[in-house]
mmCIF file of C-alpha atoms in Angstrom:
data_model
loop_
_atom_site.group_PDB
_atom_site.id
_atom_site.type_symbol
_atom_site.label_atom_id
_atom_site.label_comp_id
_atom_site.label_asym_id
_atom_site.label_seq_id
_atom_site.Cartn_x
_atom_site.Cartn_y
_atom_site.Cartn_z
ATOM 1 C CA UNK Q 1 42.626 -123.998 -87.148
ATOM 2 C CA UNK Q 2 39.708 -126.133 -88.124
ATOM 3 C CA UNK Q 3 37.015 -125.368 -90.691
ATOM 4 C CA UNK Q 4 33.616 -127.072 -90.667
ATOM 5 C CA UNK Q 5 31.065 -126.893 -93.477
ATOM 6 C CA UNK Q 6 27.348 -126.980 -92.678
ATOM 7 C CA UNK Q 7 26.963 -130.379 -94.350
ATOM 8 C CA UNK Q 8 29.591 -131.817 -91.975
ATOM 9 C CA UNK Q 9 27.873 -130.735 -88.744
ATOM 10 C CA UNK Q 10 26.005 -132.885 -86.257
ATOM 11 C CA UNK Q 11 22.300 -132.116 -86.704
ATOM 12 C CA UNK Q 12 19.529 -132.569 -84.136
ATOM 13 C CA UNK Q 13 15.972 -131.366 -83.626
ATOM 14 C CA UNK Q 14 14.648 -129.553 -80.564
ATOM 15 C CA UNK Q 15 10.966 -129.546 -81.445
ATOM 16 C CA UNK Q 16 10.861 -127.774 -84.836
ATOM 17 C CA UNK Q 17 14.233 -126.091 -84.156
ATOM 18 C CA UNK Q 18 17.029 -127.426 -86.363
ATOM 19 C CA UNK Q 19 20.257 -127.415 -84.329
ATOM 20 C CA UNK Q 20 23.757 -127.857 -85.741
ATOM 21 C CA UNK Q 21 26.944 -128.384 -83.749
ATOM 22 C CA UNK Q 22 30.001 -126.944 -85.474
ATOM 23 C CA UNK Q 23 32.642 -127.157 -82.745
ATOM 24 C CA UNK Q 24 32.824 -129.001 -79.454
ATOM 25 C CA UNK Q 25 35.822 -128.984 -77.133
ATOM 26 C CA UNK Q 26 36.168 -129.148 -73.361
ATOM 27 C CA UNK Q 27 36.228 -125.349 -73.324
ATOM 28 C CA UNK Q 28 33.454 -124.377 -75.754
ATOM 29 C CA UNK Q 29 30.414 -125.628 -77.620
ATOM 30 C CA UNK Q 30 29.412 -123.686 -80.769
ATOM 31 C CA UNK Q 31 26.367 -124.244 -82.920
ATOM 32 C CA UNK Q 32 23.391 -122.738 -84.668
ATOM 33 C CA UNK Q 33 19.617 -122.982 -84.563
ATOM 34 C CA UNK Q 34 17.184 -122.407 -87.407
ATOM 35 C CA UNK Q 35 13.487 -121.661 -86.965
ATOM 36 C CA UNK Q 36 10.846 -120.966 -89.601
ATOM 37 C CA UNK Q 37 8.323 -118.141 -89.051
ATOM 38 C CA UNK Q 38 6.104 -118.794 -86.029
ATOM 39 C CA UNK Q 39 8.088 -121.777 -84.767
ATOM 40 C CA UNK Q 40 9.163 -122.134 -81.132
ATOM 41 C CA UNK Q 41 12.044 -124.391 -80.178
ATOM 42 C CA UNK Q 42 12.156 -126.627 -77.157
ATOM 43 C CA UNK Q 43 12.841 -125.283 -73.677
ATOM 44 C CA UNK Q 44 16.527 -125.451 -72.777
ATOM 45 C CA UNK Q 45 16.706 -125.965 -69.018
ATOM 46 C CA UNK Q 46 19.884 -123.893 -68.824
ATOM 47 C CA UNK Q 47 23.419 -124.935 -68.011
ATOM 48 C CA UNK Q 48 24.378 -124.923 -64.310
ATOM 49 C CA UNK Q 49 28.072 -124.159 -64.878
ATOM 50 C CA UNK Q 50 28.132 -122.439 -68.286
ATOM 51 C CA UNK Q 51 27.245 -119.135 -69.859
ATOM 52 C CA UNK Q 52 25.522 -119.235 -73.242
ATOM 53 C CA UNK Q 53 25.691 -116.466 -75.834
ATOM 54 C CA UNK Q 54 23.107 -116.139 -78.604
ATOM 55 C CA UNK Q 55 23.747 -114.077 -81.737
ATOM 56 C CA UNK Q 56 20.999 -113.497 -84.291
ATOM 57 C CA UNK Q 57 22.574 -113.944 -87.717
ATOM 58 C CA UNK Q 58 19.319 -113.625 -89.639
ATOM 59 C CA UNK Q 59 15.731 -112.776 -88.748
ATOM 60 C CA UNK Q 60 13.869 -111.753 -85.611
ATOM 61 C CA UNK Q 61 13.382 -113.877 -82.517
ATOM 62 C CA UNK Q 62 11.903 -113.662 -79.075
ATOM 63 C CA UNK Q 63 13.941 -115.221 -76.263
ATOM 64 C CA UNK Q 64 11.826 -116.232 -73.283
ATOM 65 C CA UNK Q 65 13.362 -116.867 -69.866
ATOM 66 C CA UNK Q 66 10.859 -119.446 -68.646
ATOM 67 C CA UNK Q 67 11.964 -119.072 -65.009
ATOM 68 C CA UNK Q 68 11.482 -115.297 -64.704
ATOM 69 C CA UNK Q 69 8.906 -114.994 -67.542
ATOM 70 C CA UNK Q 70 11.025 -112.232 -69.129
ATOM 71 C CA UNK Q 71 11.082 -111.768 -72.914
ATOM 72 C CA UNK Q 72 13.878 -110.322 -75.074
ATOM 73 C CA UNK Q 73 13.219 -109.276 -78.673
ATOM 74 C CA UNK Q 74 16.305 -109.771 -80.819
ATOM 75 C CA UNK Q 75 16.988 -108.772 -84.427
ATOM 76 C CA UNK Q 76 19.817 -109.579 -86.844
ATOM 77 C CA UNK Q 77 23.051 -108.336 -85.288
ATOM 78 C CA UNK Q 78 21.773 -108.535 -81.687
ATOM 79 C CA UNK Q 79 23.328 -110.755 -79.005
ATOM 80 C CA UNK Q 80 22.108 -112.013 -75.637
ATOM 81 C CA UNK Q 81 24.016 -113.528 -72.706
ATOM 82 C CA UNK Q 82 22.192 -116.276 -70.795
ATOM 83 C CA UNK Q 83 23.792 -116.875 -67.419
ATOM 84 C CA UNK Q 84 24.135 -120.174 -65.578
ATOM 85 C CA UNK Q 85 20.945 -122.107 -64.957
ATOM 86 C CA UNK Q 86 18.551 -119.785 -66.804
ATOM 87 C CA UNK Q 87 15.942 -121.816 -68.737
ATOM 88 C CA UNK Q 88 15.073 -120.369 -72.122
ATOM 89 C CA UNK Q 89 13.291 -120.906 -75.421
ATOM 90 C CA UNK Q 90 13.423 -119.198 -78.820
ATOM 91 C CA UNK Q 91 10.491 -118.202 -81.039
ATOM 92 C CA UNK Q 92 10.808 -116.851 -84.577
ATOM 93 C CA UNK Q 93 8.594 -113.743 -84.586
ATOM 94 C CA UNK Q 94 9.615 -112.598 -88.062
ATOM 95 C CA UNK Q 95 8.283 -113.310 -91.537
ATOM 96 C CA UNK Q 96 11.461 -115.108 -92.699
ATOM 97 C CA UNK Q 97 13.670 -117.958 -91.522
ATOM 98 C CA UNK Q 98 15.684 -117.080 -88.404
ATOM 99 C CA UNK Q 99 19.261 -118.281 -87.898
ATOM 100 C CA UNK Q 100 20.786 -117.947 -84.450
ATOM 101 C CA UNK Q 101 24.329 -118.927 -83.513
ATOM 102 C CA UNK Q 102 25.105 -119.851 -79.942
ATOM 103 C CA UNK Q 103 28.028 -120.882 -77.817
ATOM 104 C CA UNK Q 104 28.428 -122.262 -74.306
ATOM 105 C CA UNK Q 105 31.543 -121.908 -72.223
ATOM 106 C CA UNK Q 106 32.703 -123.989 -70.646
ATOM 107 C CA UNK Q 107 31.128 -126.755 -72.694
ATOM 108 C CA UNK Q 108 28.296 -128.114 -70.493
ATOM 109 C CA UNK Q 109 28.832 -131.632 -71.878
ATOM 110 C CA UNK Q 110 32.598 -131.695 -71.169
ATOM 111 C CA UNK Q 111 33.835 -134.088 -68.541
ATOM 112 C CA UNK Q 112 35.240 -132.364 -65.481
#
């Protein structure tokens, strides 16, 4: 087993979205995104060979599939499966900070 503390994660920005990577192996990528009220993260073009699961840990977000123009309202405790190649972006529609965990399998950055 391996434990990772938030302060030991790799941090990046996707627009105003703060992204943290907790685990990365050939099989899975696991991280989190944080958005303040009203913020929209960058558009993720989707992963051609990976599924991505989003789980809302805190807050309320709107997931937009930018290819189909579909919207999914998600609240704390809700999850959403994004299939291969579906472009998407997150917007915090709540009044508090939103924290979303996500994982991709297989890891889209892994070498084949």
